[in-house]
C-alpha cells in the first residue's frame, strides 16, 4: 500500500478549497475522487468542478461550500461529524457510493 493510500485510509475527510480567478477554474479534482474511493468525506468549494458529482447526494450535498464561508462551515461540518459517529459512517459510505457512480458514468 502506498503512503498516499495509507493516509487516505486513515482519514475521515478530504478538503479541496479553491477560489476561481479570471480565466482560471479549479480542475476536476482527482485527489477528491481518490479520497472518496477510500471513504473520505469530500468537503469542497463551489469552485471545484468535482462538486457537481455529489451535489445531489443526501449526505454530501451540504459539503459543497461557497469559498467565502469555507473555513467557518468546514469547521462546523467536521465538529458535527466528530459528535455524530453515525452521520460520519453514513457519509463515508455515501462518498464511496458516489465515487462508484462517477466511475461507472465515465466508462
mmCIF file of C-alpha atoms in Angstrom:
data_model
loop_
_atom_site.group_PDB
_atom_site.id
_atom_site.type_symbol
_atom_site.label_atom_id
_atom_site.label_comp_id
_atom_site.label_asym_id
_atom_site.label_seq_id
_atom_site.Cartn_x
_atom_site.Cartn_y
_atom_site.Cartn_z
ATOM 1 C CA UNK A 1 0.000 0.000 0.000
ATOM 2 C CA UNK A 2 1.411 3.392 -0.978
ATOM 3 C CA UNK A 3 1.949 6.179 1.533
ATOM 4 C CA UNK A 4 -0.947 8.143 -0.002
ATOM 5 C CA UNK A 5 -3.270 5.138 0.227
ATOM 6 C CA UNK A 6 -2.363 4.745 3.904
ATOM 7 C CA UNK A 7 -3.036 8.426 4.587
ATOM 8 C CA UNK A 8 -6.414 8.309 2.869
ATOM 9 C CA UNK A 9 -7.404 5.045 4.555
ATOM 10 C CA UNK A 10 -6.767 6.672 7.942
ATOM 11 C CA UNK A 11 -8.605 9.920 7.153
ATOM 12 C CA UNK A 12 -12.273 10.788 7.545
ATOM 13 C CA UNK A 13 -12.437 13.834 5.259
ATOM 14 C CA UNK A 14 -10.660 15.291 2.259
ATOM 15 C CA UNK A 15 -10.718 19.058 1.750
ATOM 16 C CA UNK A 16 -10.234 20.896 -1.519
ATOM 17 C CA UNK A 17 -10.766 24.611 -1.090
ATOM 18 C CA UNK A 18 -10.358 26.721 -4.191
ATOM 19 C CA UNK A 19 -11.181 30.191 -5.433
ATOM 20 C CA UNK A 20 -11.724 30.865 -9.124
ATOM 21 C CA UNK A 21 -9.922 33.781 -10.671
ATOM 22 C CA UNK A 22 -10.450 35.456 -14.053
ATOM 23 C CA UNK A 23 -9.534 32.985 -16.775
ATOM 24 C CA UNK A 24 -8.982 30.048 -14.391
ATOM 25 C CA UNK A 25 -11.202 27.471 -12.695
ATOM 26 C CA UNK A 26 -10.076 24.591 -10.496
ATOM 27 C CA UNK A 27 -9.565 21.405 -12.471
ATOM 28 C CA UNK A 28 -11.539 18.214 -11.974
ATOM 29 C CA UNK A 29 -10.026 17.265 -8.611
ATOM 30 C CA UNK A 30 -8.598 13.758 -8.885
ATOM 31 C CA UNK A 31 -7.399 13.982 -5.273
ATOM 32 C CA UNK A 32 -11.013 14.317 -4.136
ATOM 33 C CA UNK A 33 -12.005 11.233 -6.160
ATOM 34 C CA UNK A 34 -9.104 9.263 -4.689
ATOM 35 C CA UNK A 35 -10.218 10.283 -1.215
ATOM 36 C CA UNK A 36 -13.826 9.314 -1.916
ATOM 37 C CA UNK A 37 -12.682 5.908 -3.180
ATOM 38 C CA UNK A 38 -11.045 5.421 0.231
ATOM 39 C CA UNK A 39 -14.168 6.524 2.101
ATOM 40 C CA UNK A 40 -13.046 10.068 2.829
ATOM 41 C CA UNK A 41 -15.889 12.563 3.015
ATOM 42 C CA UNK A 42 -15.302 15.333 0.468
ATOM 43 C CA UNK A 43 -15.602 18.951 1.545
ATOM 44 C CA UNK A 44 -15.040 21.293 -1.396
ATOM 45 C CA UNK A 45 -15.837 24.795 -2.554
ATOM 46 C CA UNK A 46 -18.329 25.544 -5.293
ATOM 47 C CA UNK A 47 -15.263 26.474 -7.375
ATOM 48 C CA UNK A 48 -14.209 22.840 -7.706
ATOM 49 C CA UNK A 49 -15.654 21.125 -10.783
ATOM 50 C CA UNK A 50 -15.920 17.772 -8.981
ATOM 51 C CA UNK A 51 -18.519 19.250 -6.611
ATOM 52 C CA UNK A 52 -21.058 18.576 -9.367
ATOM 53 C CA UNK A 53 -20.657 14.828 -8.808
ATOM 54 C CA UNK A 54 -22.127 14.787 -5.314
ATOM 55 C CA UNK A 55 -24.168 17.969 -5.095
ATOM 56 C CA UNK A 56 -27.433 15.952 -5.060
ATOM 57 C CA UNK A 57 -26.283 13.350 -2.547
ATOM 58 C CA UNK A 58 -28.370 13.152 0.644
ATOM 59 C CA UNK A 59 -25.305 13.060 2.883
ATOM 60 C CA UNK A 60 -22.751 15.025 0.863
ATOM 61 C CA UNK A 61 -24.647 17.915 -0.759
ATOM 62 C CA UNK A 62 -24.051 20.182 2.258
ATOM 63 C CA UNK A 63 -20.304 19.707 1.771
ATOM 64 C CA UNK A 64 -20.200 21.953 -1.305
ATOM 65 C CA UNK A 65 -19.423 25.333 0.221
ATOM 66 C CA UNK A 66 -19.015 28.892 -1.000
ATOM 67 C CA UNK A 67 -15.337 29.947 -0.925
ATOM 68 C CA UNK A 68 -16.224 32.968 1.209
ATOM 69 C CA UNK A 69 -17.523 30.839 4.087
ATOM 70 C CA UNK A 70 -15.370 27.721 3.584
ATOM 71 C CA UNK A 71 -13.395 27.878 6.831
ATOM 72 C CA UNK A 72 -16.344 28.504 9.155
ATOM 73 C CA UNK A 73 -18.612 25.936 7.521
ATOM 74 C CA UNK A 74 -15.842 23.335 7.285
ATOM 75 C CA UNK A 75 -15.069 23.641 10.996
ATOM 76 C CA UNK A 76 -18.763 23.179 11.799
ATOM 77 C CA UNK A 77 -19.071 20.160 9.488
ATOM 78 C CA UNK A 78 -16.038 18.446 10.988
ATOM 79 C CA UNK A 79 -17.299 19.085 14.530
ATOM 80 C CA UNK A 80 -20.702 17.669 13.511
ATOM 81 C CA UNK A 81 -19.017 14.524 12.174
ATOM 82 C CA UNK A 82 -16.995 14.146 15.376
ATOM 83 C CA UNK A 83 -20.120 14.481 17.505
ATOM 84 C CA UNK A 84 -22.222 12.074 15.420
ATOM 85 C CA UNK A 85 -20.393 8.838 14.554
ATOM 86 C CA UNK A 86 -23.478 7.513 12.749
ATOM 87 C CA UNK A 87 -23.572 10.530 10.405
ATOM 88 C CA UNK A 88 -19.822 10.096 9.853
ATOM 89 C CA UNK A 89 -20.277 6.429 8.946
ATOM 90 C CA UNK A 90 -23.209 7.152 6.600
ATOM 91 C CA UNK A 91 -21.292 9.958 4.896
ATOM 92 C CA UNK A 92 -18.204 7.776 4.414
ATOM 93 C CA UNK A 93 -20.347 5.082 2.776
ATOM 94 C CA UNK A 94 -22.027 7.735 0.636
ATOM 95 C CA UNK A 95 -18.610 9.001 -0.516
ATOM 96 C CA UNK A 96 -17.707 5.512 -1.750
ATOM 97 C CA UNK A 97 -21.140 5.136 -3.397
ATOM 98 C CA UNK A 98 -20.798 8.481 -5.216
ATOM 99 C CA UNK A 99 -17.267 7.576 -6.309
ATOM 100 C CA UNK A 100 -18.551 4.311 -7.779
ATOM 101 C CA UNK A 101 -21.378 6.143 -9.619
ATOM 102 C CA UNK A 102 -18.870 8.625 -11.054
ATOM 103 C CA UNK A 103 -16.575 5.793 -12.083
ATOM 104 C CA UNK A 104 -19.408 3.983 -13.897
ATOM 105 C CA UNK A 105 -20.518 7.144 -15.696
ATOM 106 C CA UNK A 106 -17.019 7.695 -17.099
ATOM 107 C CA UNK A 107 -16.948 4.264 -18.799
#
